[in-house]
Short mmCIF file of C-alpha atoms in Angstrom, two decimals:
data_model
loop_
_atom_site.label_atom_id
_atom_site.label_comp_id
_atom_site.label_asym_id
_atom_site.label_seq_id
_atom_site.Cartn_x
_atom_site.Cartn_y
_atom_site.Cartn_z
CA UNK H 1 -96.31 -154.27 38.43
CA UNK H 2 -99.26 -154.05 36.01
CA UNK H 3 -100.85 -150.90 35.17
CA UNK H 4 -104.34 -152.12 36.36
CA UNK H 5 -104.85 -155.39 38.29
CA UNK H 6 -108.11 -156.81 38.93
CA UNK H 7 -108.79 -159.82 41.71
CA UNK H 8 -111.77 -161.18 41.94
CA UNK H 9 -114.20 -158.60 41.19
CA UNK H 10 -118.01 -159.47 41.37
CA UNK H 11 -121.14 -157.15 40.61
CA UNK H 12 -123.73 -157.25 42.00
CA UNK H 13 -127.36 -155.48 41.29
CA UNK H 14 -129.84 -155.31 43.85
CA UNK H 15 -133.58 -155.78 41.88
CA UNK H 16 -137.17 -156.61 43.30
CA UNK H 17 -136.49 -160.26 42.11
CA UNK H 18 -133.40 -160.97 43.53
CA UNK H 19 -129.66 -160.16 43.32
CA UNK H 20 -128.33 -160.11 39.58
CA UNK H 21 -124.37 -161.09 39.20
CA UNK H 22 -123.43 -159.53 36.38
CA UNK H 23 -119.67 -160.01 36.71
CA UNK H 24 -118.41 -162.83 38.70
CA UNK H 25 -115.08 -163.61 40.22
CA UNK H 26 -113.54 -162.10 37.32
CA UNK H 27 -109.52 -161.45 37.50
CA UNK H 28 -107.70 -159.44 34.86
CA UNK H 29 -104.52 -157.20 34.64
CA UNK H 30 -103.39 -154.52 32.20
CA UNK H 31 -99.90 -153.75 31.24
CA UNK H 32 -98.49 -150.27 30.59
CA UNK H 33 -98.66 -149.72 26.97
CA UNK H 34 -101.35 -152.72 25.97
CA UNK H 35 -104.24 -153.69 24.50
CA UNK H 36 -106.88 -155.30 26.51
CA UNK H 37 -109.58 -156.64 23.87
CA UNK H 38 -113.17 -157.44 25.93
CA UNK H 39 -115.52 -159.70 23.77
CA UNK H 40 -118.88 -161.40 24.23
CA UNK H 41 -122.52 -161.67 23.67
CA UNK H 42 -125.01 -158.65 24.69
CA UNK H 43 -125.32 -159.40 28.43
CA UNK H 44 -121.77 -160.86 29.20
CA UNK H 45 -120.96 -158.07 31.85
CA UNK H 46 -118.18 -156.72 29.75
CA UNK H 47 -119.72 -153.08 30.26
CA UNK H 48 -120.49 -153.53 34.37
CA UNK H 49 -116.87 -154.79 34.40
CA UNK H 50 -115.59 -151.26 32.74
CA UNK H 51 -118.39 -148.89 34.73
CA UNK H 52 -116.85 -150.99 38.24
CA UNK H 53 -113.58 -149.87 37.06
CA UNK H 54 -114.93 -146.40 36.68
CA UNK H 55 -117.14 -146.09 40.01
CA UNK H 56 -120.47 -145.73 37.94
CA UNK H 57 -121.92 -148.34 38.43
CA UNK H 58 -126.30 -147.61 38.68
CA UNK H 59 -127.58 -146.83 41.96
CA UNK H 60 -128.35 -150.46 42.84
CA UNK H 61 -125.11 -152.38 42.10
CA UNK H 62 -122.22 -152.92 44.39
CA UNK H 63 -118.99 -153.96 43.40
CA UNK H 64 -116.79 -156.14 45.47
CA UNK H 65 -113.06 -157.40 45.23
CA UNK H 66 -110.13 -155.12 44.40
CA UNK H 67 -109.15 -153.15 41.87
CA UNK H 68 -105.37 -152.07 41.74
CA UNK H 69 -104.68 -148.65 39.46
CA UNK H 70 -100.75 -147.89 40.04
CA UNK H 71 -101.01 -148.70 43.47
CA UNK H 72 -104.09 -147.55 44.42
CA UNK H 73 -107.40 -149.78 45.24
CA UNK H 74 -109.98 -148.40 43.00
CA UNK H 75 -113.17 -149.70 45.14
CA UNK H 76 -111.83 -148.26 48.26
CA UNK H 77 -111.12 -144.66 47.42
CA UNK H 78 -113.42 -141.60 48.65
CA UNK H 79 -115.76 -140.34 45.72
CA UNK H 80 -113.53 -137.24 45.90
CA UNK H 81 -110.46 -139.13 45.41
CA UNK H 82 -112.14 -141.22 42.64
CA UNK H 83 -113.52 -137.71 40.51
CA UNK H 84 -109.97 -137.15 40.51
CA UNK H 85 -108.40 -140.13 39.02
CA UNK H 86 -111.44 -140.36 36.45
CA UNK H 87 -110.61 -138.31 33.40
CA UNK H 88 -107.18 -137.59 34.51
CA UNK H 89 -105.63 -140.96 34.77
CA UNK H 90 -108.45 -142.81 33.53
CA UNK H 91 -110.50 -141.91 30.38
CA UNK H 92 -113.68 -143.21 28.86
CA UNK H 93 -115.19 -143.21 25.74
CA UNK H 94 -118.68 -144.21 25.56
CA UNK H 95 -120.80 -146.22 23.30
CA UNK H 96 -122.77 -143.48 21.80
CA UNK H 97 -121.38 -139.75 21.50
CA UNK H 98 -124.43 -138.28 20.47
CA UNK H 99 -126.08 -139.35 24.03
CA UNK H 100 -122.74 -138.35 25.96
CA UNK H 101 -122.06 -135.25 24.31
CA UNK H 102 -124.92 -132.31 25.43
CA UNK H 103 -126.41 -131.03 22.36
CA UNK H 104 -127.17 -127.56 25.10
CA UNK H 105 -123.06 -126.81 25.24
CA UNK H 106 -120.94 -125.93 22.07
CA UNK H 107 -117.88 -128.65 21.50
CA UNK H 108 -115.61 -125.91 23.49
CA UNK H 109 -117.68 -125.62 26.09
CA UNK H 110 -117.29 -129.38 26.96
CA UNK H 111 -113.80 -129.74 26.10
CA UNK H 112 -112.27 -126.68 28.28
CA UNK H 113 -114.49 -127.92 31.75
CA UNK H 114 -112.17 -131.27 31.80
CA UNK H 115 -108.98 -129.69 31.77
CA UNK H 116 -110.22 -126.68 33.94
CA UNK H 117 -111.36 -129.20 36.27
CA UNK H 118 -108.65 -131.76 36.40
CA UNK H 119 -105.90 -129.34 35.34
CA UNK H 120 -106.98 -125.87 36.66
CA UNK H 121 -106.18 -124.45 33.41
CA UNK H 122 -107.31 -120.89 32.09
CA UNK H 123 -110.47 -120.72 29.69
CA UNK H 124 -108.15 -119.70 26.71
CA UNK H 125 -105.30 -122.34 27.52
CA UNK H 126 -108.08 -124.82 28.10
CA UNK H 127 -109.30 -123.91 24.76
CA UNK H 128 -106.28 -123.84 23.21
CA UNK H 129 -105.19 -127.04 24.28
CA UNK H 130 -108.54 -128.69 22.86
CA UNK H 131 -107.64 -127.51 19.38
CA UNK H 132 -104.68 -129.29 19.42
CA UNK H 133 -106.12 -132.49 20.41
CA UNK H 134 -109.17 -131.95 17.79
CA UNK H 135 -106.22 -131.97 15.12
CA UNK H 136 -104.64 -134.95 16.72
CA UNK H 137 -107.78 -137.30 16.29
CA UNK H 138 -108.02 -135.56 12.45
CA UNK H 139 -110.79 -133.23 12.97
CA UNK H 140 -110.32 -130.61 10.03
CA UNK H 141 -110.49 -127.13 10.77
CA UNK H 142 -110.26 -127.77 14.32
CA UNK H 143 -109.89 -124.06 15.70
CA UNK H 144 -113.88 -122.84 13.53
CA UNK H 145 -115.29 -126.32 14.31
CA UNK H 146 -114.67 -126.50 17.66
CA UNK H 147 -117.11 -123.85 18.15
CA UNK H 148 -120.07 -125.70 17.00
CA UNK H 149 -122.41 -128.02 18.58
CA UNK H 150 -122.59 -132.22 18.43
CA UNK H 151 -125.38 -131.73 15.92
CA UNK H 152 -123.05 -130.18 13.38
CA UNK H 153 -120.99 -133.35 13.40
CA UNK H 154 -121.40 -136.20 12.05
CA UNK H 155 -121.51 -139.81 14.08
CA UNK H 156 -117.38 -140.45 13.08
CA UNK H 157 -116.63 -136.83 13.60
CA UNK H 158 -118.56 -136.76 17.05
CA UNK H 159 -116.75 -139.92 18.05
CA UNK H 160 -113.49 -137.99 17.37
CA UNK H 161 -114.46 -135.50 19.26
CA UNK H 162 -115.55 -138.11 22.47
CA UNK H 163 -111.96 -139.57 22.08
CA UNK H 164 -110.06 -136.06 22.01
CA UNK H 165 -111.98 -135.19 25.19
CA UNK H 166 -110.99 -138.35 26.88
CA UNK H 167 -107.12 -137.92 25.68
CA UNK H 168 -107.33 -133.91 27.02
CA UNK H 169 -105.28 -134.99 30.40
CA UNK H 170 -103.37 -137.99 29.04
CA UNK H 171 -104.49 -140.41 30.09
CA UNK H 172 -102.44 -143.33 31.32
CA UNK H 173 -105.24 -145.64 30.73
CA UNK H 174 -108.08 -145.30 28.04
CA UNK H 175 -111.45 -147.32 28.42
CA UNK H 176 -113.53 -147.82 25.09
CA UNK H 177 -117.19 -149.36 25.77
CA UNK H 178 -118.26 -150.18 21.94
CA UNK H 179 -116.68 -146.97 20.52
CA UNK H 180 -117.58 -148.02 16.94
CA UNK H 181 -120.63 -149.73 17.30
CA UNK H 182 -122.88 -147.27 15.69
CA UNK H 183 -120.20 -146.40 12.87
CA UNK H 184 -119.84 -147.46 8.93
CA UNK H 185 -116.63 -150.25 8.47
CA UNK H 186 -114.86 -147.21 6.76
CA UNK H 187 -115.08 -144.82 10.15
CA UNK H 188 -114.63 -147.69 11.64
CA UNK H 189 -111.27 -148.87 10.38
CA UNK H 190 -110.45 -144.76 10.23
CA UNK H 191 -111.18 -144.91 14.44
CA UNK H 192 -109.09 -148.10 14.91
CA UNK H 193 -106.16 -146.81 12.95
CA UNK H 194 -106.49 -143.06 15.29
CA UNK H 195 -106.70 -145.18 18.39
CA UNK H 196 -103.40 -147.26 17.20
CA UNK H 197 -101.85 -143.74 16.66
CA UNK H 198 -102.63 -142.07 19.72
CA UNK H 199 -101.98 -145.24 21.75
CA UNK H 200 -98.16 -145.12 20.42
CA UNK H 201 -97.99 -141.51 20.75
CA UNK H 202 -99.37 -140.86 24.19
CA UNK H 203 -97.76 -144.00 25.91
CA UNK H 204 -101.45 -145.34 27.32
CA UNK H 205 -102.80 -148.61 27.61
CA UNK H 206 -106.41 -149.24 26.34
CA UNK H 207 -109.25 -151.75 27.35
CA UNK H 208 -111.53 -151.99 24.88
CA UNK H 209 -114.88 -153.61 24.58
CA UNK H 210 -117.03 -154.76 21.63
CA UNK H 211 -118.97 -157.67 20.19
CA UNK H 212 -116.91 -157.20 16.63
CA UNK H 213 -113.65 -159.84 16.46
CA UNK H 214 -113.42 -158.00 13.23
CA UNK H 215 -112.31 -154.44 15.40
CA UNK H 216 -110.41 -156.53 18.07
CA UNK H 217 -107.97 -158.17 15.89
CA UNK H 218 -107.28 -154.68 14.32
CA UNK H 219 -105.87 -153.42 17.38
CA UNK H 220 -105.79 -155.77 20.44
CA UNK H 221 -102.75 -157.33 21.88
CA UNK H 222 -104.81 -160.03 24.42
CA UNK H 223 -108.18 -160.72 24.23
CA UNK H 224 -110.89 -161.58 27.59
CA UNK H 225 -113.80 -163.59 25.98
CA UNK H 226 -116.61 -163.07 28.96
CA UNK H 227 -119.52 -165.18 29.04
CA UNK H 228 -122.36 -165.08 31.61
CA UNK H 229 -120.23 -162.58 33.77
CA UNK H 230 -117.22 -164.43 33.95
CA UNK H 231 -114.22 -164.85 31.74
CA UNK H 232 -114.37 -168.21 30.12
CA UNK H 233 -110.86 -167.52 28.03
CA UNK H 234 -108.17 -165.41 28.30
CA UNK H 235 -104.98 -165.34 25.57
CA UNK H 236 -103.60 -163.08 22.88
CA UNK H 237 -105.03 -162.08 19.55
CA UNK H 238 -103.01 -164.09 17.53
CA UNK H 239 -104.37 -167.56 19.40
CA UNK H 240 -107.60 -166.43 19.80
CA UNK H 241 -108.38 -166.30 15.88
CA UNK H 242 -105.66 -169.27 15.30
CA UNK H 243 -106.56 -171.95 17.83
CA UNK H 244 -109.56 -170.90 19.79
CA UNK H 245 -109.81 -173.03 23.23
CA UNK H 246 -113.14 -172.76 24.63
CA UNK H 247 -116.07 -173.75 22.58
CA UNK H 248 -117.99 -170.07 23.24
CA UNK H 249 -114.55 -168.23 21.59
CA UNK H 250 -114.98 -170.96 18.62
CA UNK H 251 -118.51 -170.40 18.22
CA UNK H 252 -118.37 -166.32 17.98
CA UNK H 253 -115.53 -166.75 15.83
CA UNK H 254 -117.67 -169.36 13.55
CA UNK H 255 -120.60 -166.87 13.56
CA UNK H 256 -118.36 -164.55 11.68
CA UNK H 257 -118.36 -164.15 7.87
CA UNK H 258 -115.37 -165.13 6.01
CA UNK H 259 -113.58 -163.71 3.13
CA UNK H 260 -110.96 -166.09 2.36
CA UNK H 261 -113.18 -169.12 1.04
CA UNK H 262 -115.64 -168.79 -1.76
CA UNK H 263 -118.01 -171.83 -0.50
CA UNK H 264 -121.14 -170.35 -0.14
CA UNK H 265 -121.97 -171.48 3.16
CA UNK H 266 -124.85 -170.87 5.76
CA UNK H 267 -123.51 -168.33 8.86
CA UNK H 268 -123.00 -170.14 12.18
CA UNK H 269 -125.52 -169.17 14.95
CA UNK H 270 -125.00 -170.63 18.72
CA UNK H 271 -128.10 -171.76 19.38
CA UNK H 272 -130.29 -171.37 22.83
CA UNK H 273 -129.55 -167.64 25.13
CA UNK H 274 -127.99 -166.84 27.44
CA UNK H 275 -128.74 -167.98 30.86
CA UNK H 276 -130.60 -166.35 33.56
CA UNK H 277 -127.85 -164.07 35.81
CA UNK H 278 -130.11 -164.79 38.49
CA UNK H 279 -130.31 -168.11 38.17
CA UNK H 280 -126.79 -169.60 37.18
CA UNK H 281 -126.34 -172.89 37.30
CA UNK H 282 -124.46 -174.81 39.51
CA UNK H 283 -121.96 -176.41 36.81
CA UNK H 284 -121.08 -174.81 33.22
CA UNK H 285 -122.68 -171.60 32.27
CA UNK H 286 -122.13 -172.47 28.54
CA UNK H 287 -123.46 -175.79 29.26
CA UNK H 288 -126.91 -176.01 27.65
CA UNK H 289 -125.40 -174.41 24.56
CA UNK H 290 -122.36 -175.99 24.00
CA UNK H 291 -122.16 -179.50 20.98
CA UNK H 292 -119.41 -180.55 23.62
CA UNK H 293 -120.94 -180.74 26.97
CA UNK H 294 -120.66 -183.75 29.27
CA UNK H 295 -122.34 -184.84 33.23
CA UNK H 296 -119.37 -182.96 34.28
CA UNK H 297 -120.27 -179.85 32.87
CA UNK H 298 -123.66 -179.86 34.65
CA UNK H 299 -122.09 -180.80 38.00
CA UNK H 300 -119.16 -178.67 38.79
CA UNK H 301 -118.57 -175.32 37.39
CA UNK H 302 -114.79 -174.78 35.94
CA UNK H 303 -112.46 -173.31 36.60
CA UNK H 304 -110.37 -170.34 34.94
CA UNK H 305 -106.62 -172.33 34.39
CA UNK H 306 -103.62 -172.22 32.76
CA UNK H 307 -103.73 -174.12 29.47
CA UNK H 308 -99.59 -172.79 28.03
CA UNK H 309 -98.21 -169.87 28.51
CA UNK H 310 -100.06 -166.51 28.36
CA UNK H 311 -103.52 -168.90 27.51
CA UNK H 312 -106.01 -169.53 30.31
CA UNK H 313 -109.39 -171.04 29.57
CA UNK H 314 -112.80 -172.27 32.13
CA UNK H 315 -114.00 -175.55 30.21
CA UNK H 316 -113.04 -179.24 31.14
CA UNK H 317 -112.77 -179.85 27.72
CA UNK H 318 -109.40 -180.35 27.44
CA UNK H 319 -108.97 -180.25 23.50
CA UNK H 320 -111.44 -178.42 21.63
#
């Protein structure tokens, strides 16, 4: 049985102009002990798909569907029940620590509440326990700094410090929303490598989400491309970046710069936006975009199938 199982999900968000689905009819599942990469374009509904998971989604947005977390339907559960699988079970790191860390409350002060709530754990083992897990994401000095407040850190060391808080109750499964977005290719890489390392240590599986195919293939084991709210291709890393299926997947990967050719070449953009979430079309989300669309595109929208083993794509393109 998977870790995490998904079926059908769909978010919705209730606005003055309508309903907005941002994720639709999406279906996913997570081993124990993998890598779920998350890709796509600003708008793709790879966040609403992790804050469904999570139970915080905004005030206006329903989620529908199931969501299976070792046995247990996610969407279904009280709130109480839910506060107490987030944070123990489940961990999240957020895009941007220096929003999700509270620049009021010293780094201890922050740490110790999760495992006195979730653990019921004295102040000093509380703060005990965070020093360790400062030195296991390579904070130096961890016992003096962890006295200090987020403004005393810099952005990698204050991402350190987000994923230390999430890893406090060992988590069995680790969300990252865009944990290295706002982070130099060094921290980066330095992040990615801790997140490899704690991931083999601690026995978790991780889903994580970003726009960089540079950070996924660094650390993914199967990668969800998601386009207009819906997954367009599913497969591992290795076939993603080898033999991309669905023209979206081969135009992000096109868009990215190259080192292994010294042609000095113009980057690849894919032209037109995004569609309207409250507008879909009937057929082919990708349609007005794609160099390969047909009638059939327009008509009938496709489906998400089984191209070989492990590889599922939505496009009736059948060789790209």
């Amino acid at each position: 049985m998977p870790l995490l199982e998904i079926q059908d999900l769909n978010t919705r968000f209730r606005t003055r102009d309508g309903d907005v689905a941002a994720v639709s009819d999406v279906s996913l599942s997570v081993e124990r002990g993998e890598t779920l990469g998350i890709v796509g374009e600003s708008g793709s509904g790879k966040s609403q798909l992790v804050l469904s998971i999570m139970g915080l989604l905004a005030a206006n947005g329903t989620a529908s569907g199931s969501i299976h977390f070792q046995g247990q339907d996610l969407l279904n559960l009280s709130k109480a029940d839910l506060n107490r699988v987030r944070g123990d079970r489940i961990a999240m790191v957020f895009q941007d620590p220096m929003t999700c860390l509270n620049g009021y409350l010293s780094i201890a002060r922050q740490m110790t509440e999760v495992l006195t709530l979730h653990k019921g754990m004295s102040y000093r083992d509380a703060k005990r326990r965070s020093i360790e897990m400062l030195d296991a994401v390579h904070i130096p000095d961890a016992a003096n700094r962890i006295n200090r407040y987020p403004h005393e850190f810099s952005g990698g060391m204050r991402q350190r410090v987000m994923i230390a808080m999430a890893l406090l109750c060992e988590p069995d499964l680790l969300i990252a929303d865009e944990p290295t977005t706002a982070l130099d290719v060094t921290v980066q890489a330095q992040i990615i490598d801790l997140m490899n390392e704690l991931k083999s240590d601690m026995d978790m599986s991780i889903i994580l989400i970003t726009h960089d195919l540079g950070v996924i293939a660094g650390i993914a084991d199967n990668i969800a491309v998601m386009y207009a709210g819906r997954v367009c291709e599913y497969a591992p890393v290795d076939n993603i970046f080898r033999d991309p299926q669905h023209p979206y997947t081969y135009g992000l990967l096109q868009s990215v710069p190259r080192l292994d050719t010294t042609a000095a070449t113009a980057l690849h953009a894919i032209p037109g936006n995004p569609p309207d979430l409250q507008h879909l079309p009937d057929g082919c989300a990708y349609m007005d975009r794609c160099e390969f669309s047909k009638q059939v595109c327009r008509e009938v929208r496709p489906e998400l199938q089984h191209v070989s083993r492990g590889r599922l794509k939505a496009c009736h393109l059948e060789v790209l």
